[in-house]
CSV table of C-alpha atoms and ligand atoms in Angstrom, one decimal:
chain,number,residue,atom,x,y,z
A,72,UNK,CA,-76.4,-189.0,34.8
A,73,UNK,CA,-76.8,-188.8,31.1
A,74,UNK,CA,-73.5,-187.9,29.8
A,75,UNK,CA,-70.2,-189.6,29.9
A,76,UNK,CA,-68.7,-188.7,33.2
A,77,UNK,CA,-66.0,-191.3,33.1
A,78,UNK,CA,-62.8,-189.7,31.8
A,79,UNK,CA,-60.5,-191.9,29.9
A,80,UNK,CA,-63.3,-194.4,29.2
A,81,UNK,CA,-64.8,-193.4,25.7
A,82,UNK,CA,-66.9,-196.5,25.3
A,83,UNK,CA,-68.6,-196.1,28.7
A,84,UNK,CA,-71.5,-193.9,29.5
A,85,UNK,CA,-74.5,-193.8,31.7
A,86,UNK,CA,-77.8,-193.7,29.7
A,87,UNK,CA,-80.6,-192.9,32.0
A,88,UNK,CA,-79.4,-194.5,35.2
A,89,UNK,CA,-77.6,-197.5,33.6
A,90,UNK,CA,-74.0,-197.9,32.6
A,91,UNK,CA,-73.5,-199.0,28.9
A,92,UNK,CA,-70.4,-200.1,27.0
A,93,UNK,CA,-71.0,-198.9,23.4
A,94,UNK,CA,-74.7,-199.8,22.9
A,95,UNK,CA,-74.8,-202.7,25.4
A,96,UNK,CA,-76.3,-202.4,28.9
A,97,UNK,CA,-73.7,-203.9,31.2
A,98,UNK,CA,-76.2,-205.2,33.7
A,99,UNK,CA,-77.8,-207.3,30.9
A,100,UNK,CA,-74.4,-209.0,30.4
A,101,UNK,CA,-73.8,-209.6,34.1
A,102,UNK,CA,-77.2,-211.2,34.3
A,103,UNK,CA,-76.7,-213.4,31.2
A,104,UNK,CA,-73.1,-214.5,31.9
A,105,UNK,CA,-72.7,-214.0,35.6
A,106,UNK,CA,-69.9,-212.2,37.4
A,107,UNK,CA,-66.9,-211.6,37.6
A,108,UNK,CA,-67.1,-210.8,33.9
A,109,UNK,CA,-64.7,-208.9,31.6
A,110,UNK,CA,-66.2,-206.8,29.0
A,111,UNK,CA,-64.1,-205.2,26.2
A,112,UNK,CA,-65.2,-202.7,23.6
A,113,UNK,CA,-63.9,-203.3,20.2
A,114,UNK,CA,-64.5,-199.8,19.2
A,115,UNK,CA,-62.4,-198.5,22.0
A,116,UNK,CA,-59.4,-200.7,21.0
A,117,UNK,CA,-59.7,-199.6,17.4
A,118,UNK,CA,-59.9,-195.9,18.5
A,119,UNK,CA,-56.8,-196.4,20.6
A,120,UNK,CA,-55.0,-198.0,17.6
A,121,UNK,CA,-56.2,-195.1,15.3
A,122,UNK,CA,-54.4,-192.6,17.4
A,123,UNK,CA,-51.1,-194.4,16.7
A,124,UNK,CA,-52.0,-194.8,13.0
A,125,UNK,CA,-52.7,-191.0,12.8
A,126,UNK,CA,-49.4,-190.3,14.5
A,127,UNK,CA,-47.5,-192.4,12.0
A,128,UNK,CA,-49.5,-191.5,8.8
A,129,UNK,CA,-47.1,-191.5,5.8
A,130,UNK,CA,-44.4,-193.4,7.7
A,131,UNK,CA,-43.0,-196.8,7.2
A,132,UNK,CA,-44.4,-198.3,10.5
A,133,UNK,CA,-45.2,-201.7,11.8
A,134,UNK,CA,-47.4,-201.5,14.9
A,135,UNK,CA,-46.9,-204.7,16.9
A,136,UNK,CA,-49.6,-205.3,19.6
A,137,UNK,CA,-47.8,-206.4,22.8
A,138,UNK,CA,-50.2,-209.2,23.4
A,139,UNK,CA,-49.2,-210.0,27.0
A,140,UNK,CA,-51.5,-207.1,27.9
A,141,UNK,CA,-54.5,-209.2,26.8
A,142,UNK,CA,-53.8,-212.4,24.8
A,143,UNK,CA,-57.4,-213.7,24.4
A,144,UNK,CA,-57.9,-214.9,20.8
A,145,UNK,CA,-60.9,-212.7,20.2
A,146,UNK,CA,-58.8,-209.6,21.2
A,147,UNK,CA,-55.9,-210.8,19.0
A,148,UNK,CA,-58.3,-211.2,16.1
A,149,UNK,CA,-59.3,-207.5,16.4
A,150,UNK,CA,-55.7,-206.5,15.9
A,151,UNK,CA,-55.0,-209.0,13.2
A,152,UNK,CA,-57.9,-207.6,11.2
A,153,UNK,CA,-56.6,-204.1,11.8
A,154,UNK,CA,-53.3,-205.1,10.2
A,155,UNK,CA,-51.1,-205.2,13.3
A,156,UNK,CA,-48.1,-207.3,14.0
A,157,UNK,CA,-47.5,-208.8,17.4
A,158,UNK,CA,-44.9,-208.6,20.1
A,159,UNK,CA,-44.8,-212.0,21.9
A,160,UNK,CA,-42.9,-213.2,25.0
A,161,UNK,CA,-43.3,-217.0,24.8
A,162,UNK,CA,-44.0,-219.8,22.5
A,163,UNK,CA,-47.5,-219.9,23.8
A,164,UNK,CA,-48.0,-216.3,22.7
A,165,UNK,CA,-46.9,-217.3,19.2
A,166,UNK,CA,-49.4,-220.2,19.1
A,167,UNK,CA,-52.2,-217.7,20.0
A,168,UNK,CA,-51.3,-215.3,17.2
A,169,UNK,CA,-51.2,-218.1,14.7
A,170,UNK,CA,-54.5,-219.6,16.0
A,171,UNK,CA,-56.1,-216.2,15.6
A,172,UNK,CA,-55.0,-215.9,12.0
A,173,UNK,CA,-51.9,-213.6,12.5
A,174,UNK,CA,-49.0,-213.8,10.1
A,175,UNK,CA,-45.7,-215.3,11.5
A,176,UNK,CA,-43.5,-212.7,9.7
A,177,UNK,CA,-45.2,-209.9,11.6
A,178,UNK,CA,-44.3,-211.4,14.9
A,179,UNK,CA,-41.4,-210.1,17.0
A,180,UNK,CA,-40.3,-212.3,19.9
A,181,UNK,CA,-39.2,-210.5,23.1
A,182,UNK,CA,-38.2,-211.8,26.5
A,183,UNK,CA,-35.1,-212.6,28.5
A,184,UNK,CA,-35.5,-216.3,28.8
A,185,UNK,CA,-36.4,-217.8,25.4
A,186,UNK,CA,-35.8,-221.6,25.4
A,187,UNK,CA,-34.2,-223.5,22.6
A,188,UNK,CA,-37.5,-225.1,21.9
A,189,UNK,CA,-39.2,-221.8,21.6
A,190,UNK,CA,-36.4,-220.6,19.3
A,191,UNK,CA,-36.7,-223.6,17.1
A,192,UNK,CA,-40.4,-223.4,16.9
A,193,UNK,CA,-40.3,-219.7,16.1
A,194,UNK,CA,-37.7,-220.3,13.4
A,195,UNK,CA,-39.8,-223.1,12.0
A,196,UNK,CA,-42.8,-220.8,11.8
A,197,UNK,CA,-40.8,-218.0,10.1
A,198,UNK,CA,-41.3,-215.3,12.7
A,199,UNK,CA,-40.2,-211.7,11.7
A,200,UNK,CA,-37.6,-211.0,14.4
A,201,UNK,CA,-36.1,-212.1,17.6
A,202,UNK,CA,-35.5,-209.3,20.0
A,203,UNK,CA,-32.4,-210.7,21.7
A,204,UNK,CA,-31.9,-209.6,25.3
A,205,UNK,CA,-28.4,-210.9,26.2
A,206,UNK,CA,-25.1,-212.0,24.7
A,207,UNK,CA,-25.7,-215.5,26.0
A,208,UNK,CA,-29.1,-215.7,24.2
A,209,UNK,CA,-27.4,-214.5,21.0
A,210,UNK,CA,-25.0,-217.4,21.0
A,211,UNK,CA,-27.7,-219.9,21.7
A,212,UNK,CA,-30.0,-218.6,19.0
A,213,UNK,CA,-27.0,-218.8,16.6
A,214,UNK,CA,-26.5,-222.4,17.5
A,215,UNK,CA,-30.1,-223.3,17.1
A,216,UNK,CA,-30.5,-221.6,13.8
A,217,UNK,CA,-27.3,-223.2,12.4
A,218,UNK,CA,-28.6,-226.6,13.5
A,219,UNK,CA,-31.6,-226.0,11.3
A,220,UNK,CA,-29.6,-224.5,8.4
A,221,UNK,CA,-31.3,-221.1,8.9
A,222,UNK,CA,-30.3,-217.6,9.8
A,223,UNK,CA,-32.4,-216.0,12.6
A,224,UNK,CA,-33.5,-212.4,12.0
A,225,UNK,CA,-32.2,-210.5,15.0
A,226,UNK,CA,-32.6,-207.2,16.7
A,227,UNK,CA,-30.9,-206.4,20.0
A,228,UNK,CA,-32.9,-205.0,22.8
A,229,UNK,CA,-30.8,-202.3,24.1
A,230,UNK,CA,-31.2,-201.0,27.6
A,231,UNK,CA,-30.8,-197.2,27.3
A,232,UNK,CA,-30.6,-196.6,31.0
A,233,UNK,CA,-33.5,-194.2,31.2
A,234,UNK,CA,-35.8,-193.8,34.2
A,235,UNK,CA,-39.4,-194.0,32.8
A,236,UNK,CA,-40.7,-192.5,36.1
A,237,UNK,CA,-43.2,-195.3,36.7
A,238,UNK,CA,-43.7,-198.0,39.3
A,239,UNK,CA,-40.3,-199.9,39.9
A,240,UNK,CA,-41.9,-203.2,38.9
A,241,UNK,CA,-42.7,-201.9,35.5
A,242,UNK,CA,-39.5,-200.0,34.8
A,243,UNK,CA,-37.4,-202.0,32.4
A,244,UNK,CA,-34.8,-199.7,30.9
A,245,UNK,CA,-32.6,-198.9,33.9
A,246,UNK,CA,-29.0,-200.2,34.3
A,247,UNK,CA,-30.0,-202.6,37.0
A,248,UNK,CA,-32.9,-204.1,35.1
A,249,UNK,CA,-32.8,-207.7,33.9
A,250,UNK,CA,-34.0,-206.6,30.5
A,251,UNK,CA,-31.9,-205.9,27.4
A,252,UNK,CA,-28.2,-205.5,26.6
A,253,UNK,CA,-26.4,-202.7,28.4
A,254,UNK,CA,-26.1,-199.6,26.2
A,255,UNK,CA,-22.2,-199.6,26.7
A,256,UNK,CA,-22.1,-203.2,25.4
A,257,UNK,CA,-24.5,-202.8,22.5
A,258,UNK,CA,-21.9,-202.0,19.8
A,259,UNK,CA,-19.6,-204.9,20.6
A,260,UNK,CA,-22.6,-207.2,20.8
A,261,UNK,CA,-23.7,-206.1,17.4
A,262,UNK,CA,-20.1,-206.7,16.1
A,263,UNK,CA,-20.3,-210.2,17.6
A,264,UNK,CA,-23.7,-210.8,16.0
A,265,UNK,CA,-22.4,-209.7,12.6
A,266,UNK,CA,-19.8,-212.4,12.7
A,267,UNK,CA,-22.3,-215.2,13.5
A,268,UNK,CA,-23.4,-217.3,10.5
A,269,UNK,CA,-26.7,-218.3,12.2
A,270,UNK,CA,-28.1,-214.8,12.8
A,271,UNK,CA,-28.8,-211.9,10.5
A,272,UNK,CA,-28.9,-208.4,12.1
A,273,UNK,CA,-32.0,-206.6,11.0
A,274,UNK,CA,-32.9,-204.1,13.7
A,275,UNK,CA,-32.5,-202.5,17.1
A,276,UNK,CA,-35.1,-202.1,19.8
A,277,UNK,CA,-35.7,-200.8,23.3
A,278,UNK,CA,-38.6,-200.8,25.8
A,279,UNK,CA,-38.1,-198.6,28.8
A,280,UNK,CA,-41.1,-199.5,31.0
A,281,UNK,CA,-44.8,-199.4,31.2
A,282,UNK,CA,-47.6,-197.0,32.3
A,283,UNK,CA,-45.3,-194.1,31.2
A,284,UNK,CA,-47.2,-190.8,31.5
A,285,UNK,CA,-44.6,-188.3,30.5
A,286,UNK,CA,-43.0,-187.7,27.1
A,287,UNK,CA,-39.5,-186.9,28.3
A,288,UNK,CA,-38.3,-190.5,28.9
A,289,UNK,CA,-39.3,-191.3,25.2
A,290,UNK,CA,-37.5,-188.3,23.9
A,291,UNK,CA,-34.4,-189.2,25.8
A,292,UNK,CA,-34.6,-192.9,24.7
A,293,UNK,CA,-35.0,-191.8,21.0
A,294,UNK,CA,-31.8,-189.8,21.2
A,295,UNK,CA,-29.8,-192.6,22.8
A,296,UNK,CA,-31.1,-195.1,20.3
A,297,UNK,CA,-30.3,-192.9,17.4
A,298,UNK,CA,-26.8,-192.3,18.7
A,299,UNK,CA,-26.3,-196.1,18.9
A,300,UNK,CA,-27.6,-196.7,15.4
A,301,UNK,CA,-25.2,-194.1,14.1
A,302,UNK,CA,-22.3,-195.9,15.9
A,303,UNK,CA,-23.4,-199.4,14.7
A,304,UNK,CA,-23.8,-198.3,11.1
A,305,UNK,CA,-20.4,-196.5,11.2
A,306,UNK,CA,-19.0,-199.9,12.1
A,307,UNK,CA,-20.5,-201.3,8.9
A,308,UNK,CA,-23.6,-203.0,10.3
A,309,UNK,CA,-26.8,-202.0,8.6
A,310,UNK,CA,-29.9,-201.5,10.9
A,311,UNK,CA,-33.0,-201.9,8.8
A,312,UNK,CA,-35.7,-201.2,11.5
A,313,UNK,CA,-35.7,-199.2,14.7
A,314,UNK,CA,-38.3,-200.4,17.3
A,315,UNK,CA,-39.1,-198.0,20.2
A,316,UNK,CA,-41.1,-200.5,22.3
A,317,UNK,CA,-44.3,-199.8,24.1
A,318,UNK,CA,-45.1,-198.5,27.5
A,319,UNK,CA,-47.3,-195.5,26.9
A,320,UNK,CA,-49.6,-195.1,29.9
A,321,UNK,CA,-53.3,-194.7,30.3
A,322,UNK,CA,-55.7,-192.7,32.5
A,323,UNK,CA,-56.6,-194.9,35.5
A,324,UNK,CA,-57.1,-192.1,38.0
A,325,UNK,CA,-56.6,-188.8,36.4
A,326,UNK,CA,-53.2,-189.4,34.9
A,327,UNK,CA,-52.6,-187.4,31.8
A,328,UNK,CA,-50.3,-189.3,29.5
A,329,UNK,CA,-49.6,-187.7,26.1
A,330,UNK,CA,-51.9,-189.0,23.4
A,331,UNK,CA,-50.2,-191.5,21.0
A,332,UNK,CA,-50.6,-189.1,18.0
A,333,UNK,CA,-49.2,-186.1,19.8
A,334,UNK,CA,-46.3,-188.1,21.4
A,335,UNK,CA,-45.3,-189.5,18.1
A,336,UNK,CA,-45.6,-186.2,16.3
A,337,UNK,CA,-42.8,-185.0,18.6
A,338,UNK,CA,-40.7,-188.2,18.4
A,339,UNK,CA,-41.0,-188.2,14.6
A,340,UNK,CA,-39.9,-184.6,14.5
A,341,UNK,CA,-36.8,-185.7,16.3
A,342,UNK,CA,-36.3,-188.7,14.0
A,343,UNK,CA,-36.7,-186.3,11.0
A,344,UNK,CA,-34.2,-183.8,12.3
A,345,UNK,CA,-31.7,-186.6,12.5
A,346,UNK,CA,-32.5,-188.1,9.1
A,347,UNK,CA,-34.1,-191.2,10.4
A,348,UNK,CA,-37.7,-190.3,9.7
A,349,UNK,CA,-38.0,-192.6,6.6
A,350,UNK,CA,-36.6,-195.7,8.3
A,351,UNK,CA,-38.7,-198.8,8.9
A,352,UNK,CA,-40.0,-198.1,12.4
A,353,UNK,CA,-41.8,-200.4,14.9
A,354,UNK,CA,-43.5,-199.9,18.1
A,355,UNK,CA,-44.9,-202.4,20.7
A,356,UNK,CA,-47.9,-200.9,22.5
A,357,UNK,CA,-49.9,-203.1,24.8
A,358,UNK,CA,-51.7,-201.3,27.7
A,359,UNK,CA,-52.5,-198.2,25.7
A,360,UNK,CA,-54.4,-200.3,23.1
A,361,UNK,CA,-56.6,-202.3,25.4
A,362,UNK,CA,-56.4,-201.1,29.0
A,363,UNK,CA,-59.2,-198.6,28.9
A,364,UNK,CA,-61.2,-200.7,26.5
A,365,UNK,CA,-62.1,-203.1,29.3
A,366,UNK,CA,-64.1,-203.3,32.5
A,367,UNK,CA,-64.6,-206.1,35.0
A,368,UNK,CA,-68.2,-206.5,36.3
A,369,UNK,CA,-68.6,-207.8,39.8
A,370,UNK,CA,-71.4,-208.3,42.3
A,371,UNK,CA,-71.4,-207.1,45.9
A,372,UNK,CA,-71.7,-210.2,48.1
A,373,UNK,CA,-71.6,-208.7,51.6
A,374,UNK,CA,-71.2,-205.5,53.5
A,375,UNK,CA,-69.2,-205.6,56.7
A,376,UNK,CA,-69.3,-202.3,58.4
A,377,UNK,CA,-66.7,-201.8,61.2
A,378,UNK,CA,-65.4,-199.3,63.7
A,379,UNK,CA,-62.2,-198.6,61.9
A,380,UNK,CA,-62.9,-199.8,58.4
A,381,UNK,CA,-65.9,-201.0,56.5
A,382,UNK,CA,-65.6,-203.7,54.0
A,383,UNK,CA,-67.5,-204.2,50.7
A,384,UNK,CA,-66.9,-207.8,49.7
A,385,UNK,CA,-67.3,-208.3,46.0
A,386,UNK,CA,-67.1,-211.5,43.9
A,387,UNK,CA,-64.0,-210.4,41.9
A,388,UNK,CA,-60.7,-210.8,43.6
A,389,UNK,CA,-56.9,-210.6,43.3
A,390,UNK,CA,-56.9,-213.7,41.1
A,391,UNK,CA,-59.1,-211.8,38.6
A,392,UNK,CA,-57.6,-208.3,39.1
A,393,UNK,CA,-54.0,-208.7,40.3
A,394,UNK,CA,-52.8,-205.2,39.7
A,395,UNK,CA,-53.8,-203.6,43.0
A,396,UNK,CA,-52.1,-206.5,45.0
A,397,UNK,CA,-49.0,-206.5,42.7
A,398,UNK,CA,-48.4,-202.8,42.1
A,399,UNK,CA,-50.7,-201.0,44.5
A,400,UNK,CA,-52.5,-200.0,41.3
A,401,UNK,CA,-55.6,-197.9,41.3
A,402,UNK,CA,-58.8,-198.9,39.3
A,403,UNK,CA,-61.9,-196.8,39.4
A,404,UNK,CA,-65.0,-198.6,40.7
A,405,UNK,CA,-68.4,-197.5,39.7
A,406,UNK,CA,-71.9,-198.8,40.0
A,407,UNK,CA,-73.8,-200.2,37.0
A,408,UNK,CA,-77.0,-198.7,38.4
A,409,UNK,CA,-76.2,-195.7,40.8
A,410,UNK,CA,-78.3,-195.5,43.9
A,411,UNK,CA,-79.7,-192.2,45.3
A,412,UNK,CA,-78.8,-193.1,48.8
A,413,UNK,CA,-75.9,-191.3,50.5
A,414,UNK,CA,-72.5,-192.9,49.9
A,415,UNK,CA,-70.2,-194.3,52.5
A,416,UNK,CA,-66.5,-195.2,52.5
A,417,UNK,CA,-65.6,-198.8,51.8
A,418,UNK,CA,-62.5,-201.0,51.5
A,419,UNK,CA,-63.5,-203.0,48.4
A,420,UNK,CA,-62.1,-206.4,48.8
A,421,UNK,CA,-62.4,-209.9,47.2
A,422,UNK,CA,-63.1,-213.3,48.7
A,423,UNK,CA,-59.5,-214.6,48.5
A,424,UNK,CA,-57.8,-215.5,51.8
A,425,UNK,CA,-55.1,-212.8,51.6
A,426,UNK,CA,-55.0,-209.4,53.2
A,427,UNK,CA,-53.5,-208.3,49.9
A,428,UNK,CA,-56.7,-209.1,48.2
A,429,UNK,CA,-58.1,-205.6,47.9
A,430,UNK,CA,-59.4,-204.0,44.8
A,431,UNK,CA,-59.9,-200.4,46.1
A,432,UNK,CA,-59.1,-198.6,49.3
A,433,UNK,CA,-61.4,-196.1,50.9
A,434,UNK,CA,-63.9,-195.8,48.0
A,435,UNK,CA,-67.0,-193.6,48.3
A,436,UNK,CA,-69.9,-195.8,47.2
A,437,UNK,CA,-73.6,-196.2,47.8
A,438,UNK,CA,-74.0,-200.0,47.7
A,439,UNK,CA,-76.1,-202.8,48.9
A,440,UNK,CA,-75.6,-206.6,48.6
A,441,UNK,CA,-76.5,-207.8,45.1
A,442,UNK,CA,-75.5,-204.5,43.5
A,443,UNK,CA,-73.4,-204.7,40.4
A,444,UNK,CA,-70.2,-202.7,40.1
A,445,UNK,CA,-67.7,-202.1,37.2
A,446,UNK,CA,-64.0,-202.0,37.9
A,447,UNK,CA,-62.6,-199.8,35.2
A,448,UNK,CA,-59.5,-199.9,33.0
A,449,UNK,CA,-59.4,-203.6,33.3
A,450,UNK,CA,-58.6,-204.4,29.7
A,451,UNK,CA,-54.8,-204.8,30.1
A,452,UNK,CA,-52.8,-207.0,32.6
A,453,UNK,CA,-55.9,-208.2,34.4
A,454,UNK,CA,-57.2,-211.3,32.7
A,455,UNK,CA,-53.8,-212.0,31.3
A,456,UNK,CA,-52.4,-212.2,34.8
A,457,UNK,CA,-55.5,-214.0,36.3
A,458,UNK,CA,-54.8,-217.2,38.3
A,459,UNK,CA,-56.7,-220.0,39.9
A,460,UNK,CA,-55.7,-219.1,43.4
A,461,UNK,CA,-58.2,-220.4,45.9
A,462,UNK,CA,-59.5,-222.8,43.2
A,463,UNK,CA,-61.3,-219.9,41.5
A,464,UNK,CA,-62.1,-220.3,37.9
A,465,UNK,CA,-61.0,-217.5,35.7
A,466,UNK,CA,-63.8,-215.1,34.6
A,467,UNK,CA,-65.6,-215.1,31.2
A,468,UNK,CA,-64.8,-212.5,28.6
A,469,UNK,CA,-67.1,-210.6,26.3
A,470,UNK,CA,-66.2,-208.4,23.3
A,471,UNK,CA,-68.8,-205.7,22.6
A,472,UNK,CA,-69.2,-204.3,19.1
A,473,UNK,CA,-72.0,-201.7,18.8
A,474,UNK,CA,-75.1,-203.4,19.9
A,475,UNK,CA,-73.6,-206.9,19.6
A,476,UNK,CA,-71.8,-208.8,22.2
A,477,UNK,CA,-69.7,-211.9,21.7
A,478,UNK,CA,-68.7,-214.4,24.3
A,479,UNK,CA,-65.0,-214.8,23.5
A,480,UNK,CA,-64.0,-216.8,26.5
A,481,UNK,CA,-66.1,-219.1,28.5
A,482,UNK,CA,-65.9,-219.0,32.3
A,483,UNK,CA,-63.5,-221.6,33.5
A,484,UNK,CA,-65.1,-224.5,35.2
A,485,UNK,CA,-63.7,-226.6,38.1
A,486,UNK,CA,-63.2,-229.5,35.7
A,487,UNK,CA,-61.1,-227.1,33.4
A,488,UNK,CA,-59.0,-226.4,36.4
A,489,UNK,CA,-58.6,-230.0,37.5
A,490,UNK,CA,-57.8,-231.3,33.9
A,491,UNK,CA,-54.4,-232.8,33.9
A,492,UNK,CA,-54.3,-233.6,37.6
A,493,UNK,CA,-54.2,-237.2,38.7
A,494,UNK,CA,-55.2,-238.8,42.0
A,495,UNK,CA,-52.6,-241.2,43.5
A,496,UNK,CA,-54.1,-244.6,42.6
A,497,UNK,CA,-53.4,-246.1,46.0
A,498,UNK,CA,-55.4,-243.3,47.7
A,499,UNK,CA,-58.3,-243.0,45.2
A,500,UNK,CA,-61.7,-242.5,46.8
A,501,UNK,CA,-63.6,-245.7,47.0
A,502,UNK,CA,-66.4,-246.0,44.5
A,503,UNK,CA,-69.8,-246.4,46.2
A,504,UNK,CA,-71.2,-249.8,45.8
B,854,PLP,C1,-44.8,-205.6,28.0
B,854,PLP,C2,-44.0,-205.1,26.8
B,854,PLP,C3,-44.5,-204.2,25.9
B,854,PLP,C4,-45.8,-203.5,26.1
B,854,PLP,O1,-45.8,-202.6,27.2
B,854,PLP,P1,-47.1,-201.7,27.5
B,854,PLP,O2,-46.7,-200.9,28.7
B,854,PLP,O3,-48.2,-202.6,27.7
B,854,PLP,O4,-47.4,-200.9,26.3
B,854,PLP,C5,-43.8,-203.9,24.8
B,854,PLP,N1,-42.6,-204.5,24.6
B,854,PLP,C6,-42.0,-205.4,25.4
B,854,PLP,C7,-40.7,-206.0,25.2
B,854,PLP,C8,-42.8,-205.7,26.6
B,854,PLP,O5,-42.2,-206.6,27.5
């Protein structure tokens, strides 16, 4: 195995009989830092970003990394250095961007439940835009801004009622979704916004879902958005930027999503044909920038062969890799050092006390206890959704850059986990005398 036989994973390749990320031997990292361990390739993130940059060459574009996919400071820094803005969904996200050196005016704030405190802090920091998701939120934002003597820059997230043909939990642009303002109410909500002294309308946005692998939903959404922009502008309200959200899928298991540059070539053609090609454009990609840049390294703890099913118990679990349990998602699982013995079928599961704690069903692997495995496509919505369930500390994270590796997030200790908890004083354990 000398060549890269891992489709969709440009930074990963077997050299000799060892899996490398860029020029780093992954088993070395596992030995040095322990497992489970997330390893991200900076080159792979930048290559994914470059596809968008090629697609938008010559256009007025702001690419806002949707950081909920992976909000670790070292990852944010990569995108700050590359000139990106950020799509955030909480005040905590904003603090992370600012801590990583990102500019407040390149932040756009999405999410259906922004609190007054979050609004105030974001206004104070001078963020670029609030993507408002309901009429009620618009009124509250207006009040908060007025109380500070400011006007909040606002875009309305419009729900174009388009089926992105993805998992129901990651579809966000259908009528019955909690996200966005209904398409039919968009114009009147803009008219209301235009009357409010505490807000300033600057844009429009949509985000129809995640892990979208076809181009049709985007093409439909673009048309519906442009129809709306025409109607809103006909009503005398200027729309400075159009934000098409994120959602482009990645190859987890043979999916063939359009590449970012090809997709945007088509979408821009449509924008051009309707005279919108020179507008200020924005997009909010998350998964497609980081998903396939990451792997999670894990050790095989025990093998438990059975009559019906055989279990391969690994030291990574649903608290580290929640996507299989949450969305029945598929992640490829490969050995760091392949064995020559004949493979068997395994249910790959973690140590957490839940039957839902599986990482891969019916995987064909030649494994022994102590072997190291890599769970692929683990750069997005893994560490960012990790929890402490079963008092498990969250994994460490490494960023690889050529032949350099940087520890960007230490493994969480039990004292990190217990910080902030207090014993009831009346029941405190007696100190030994
Ligand atoms: C999650 C999210 C994104 C990013 O979605 P991906 O599928 O990761 O590209 C973009 N915009 C908004 C508003 C989001 O909630």
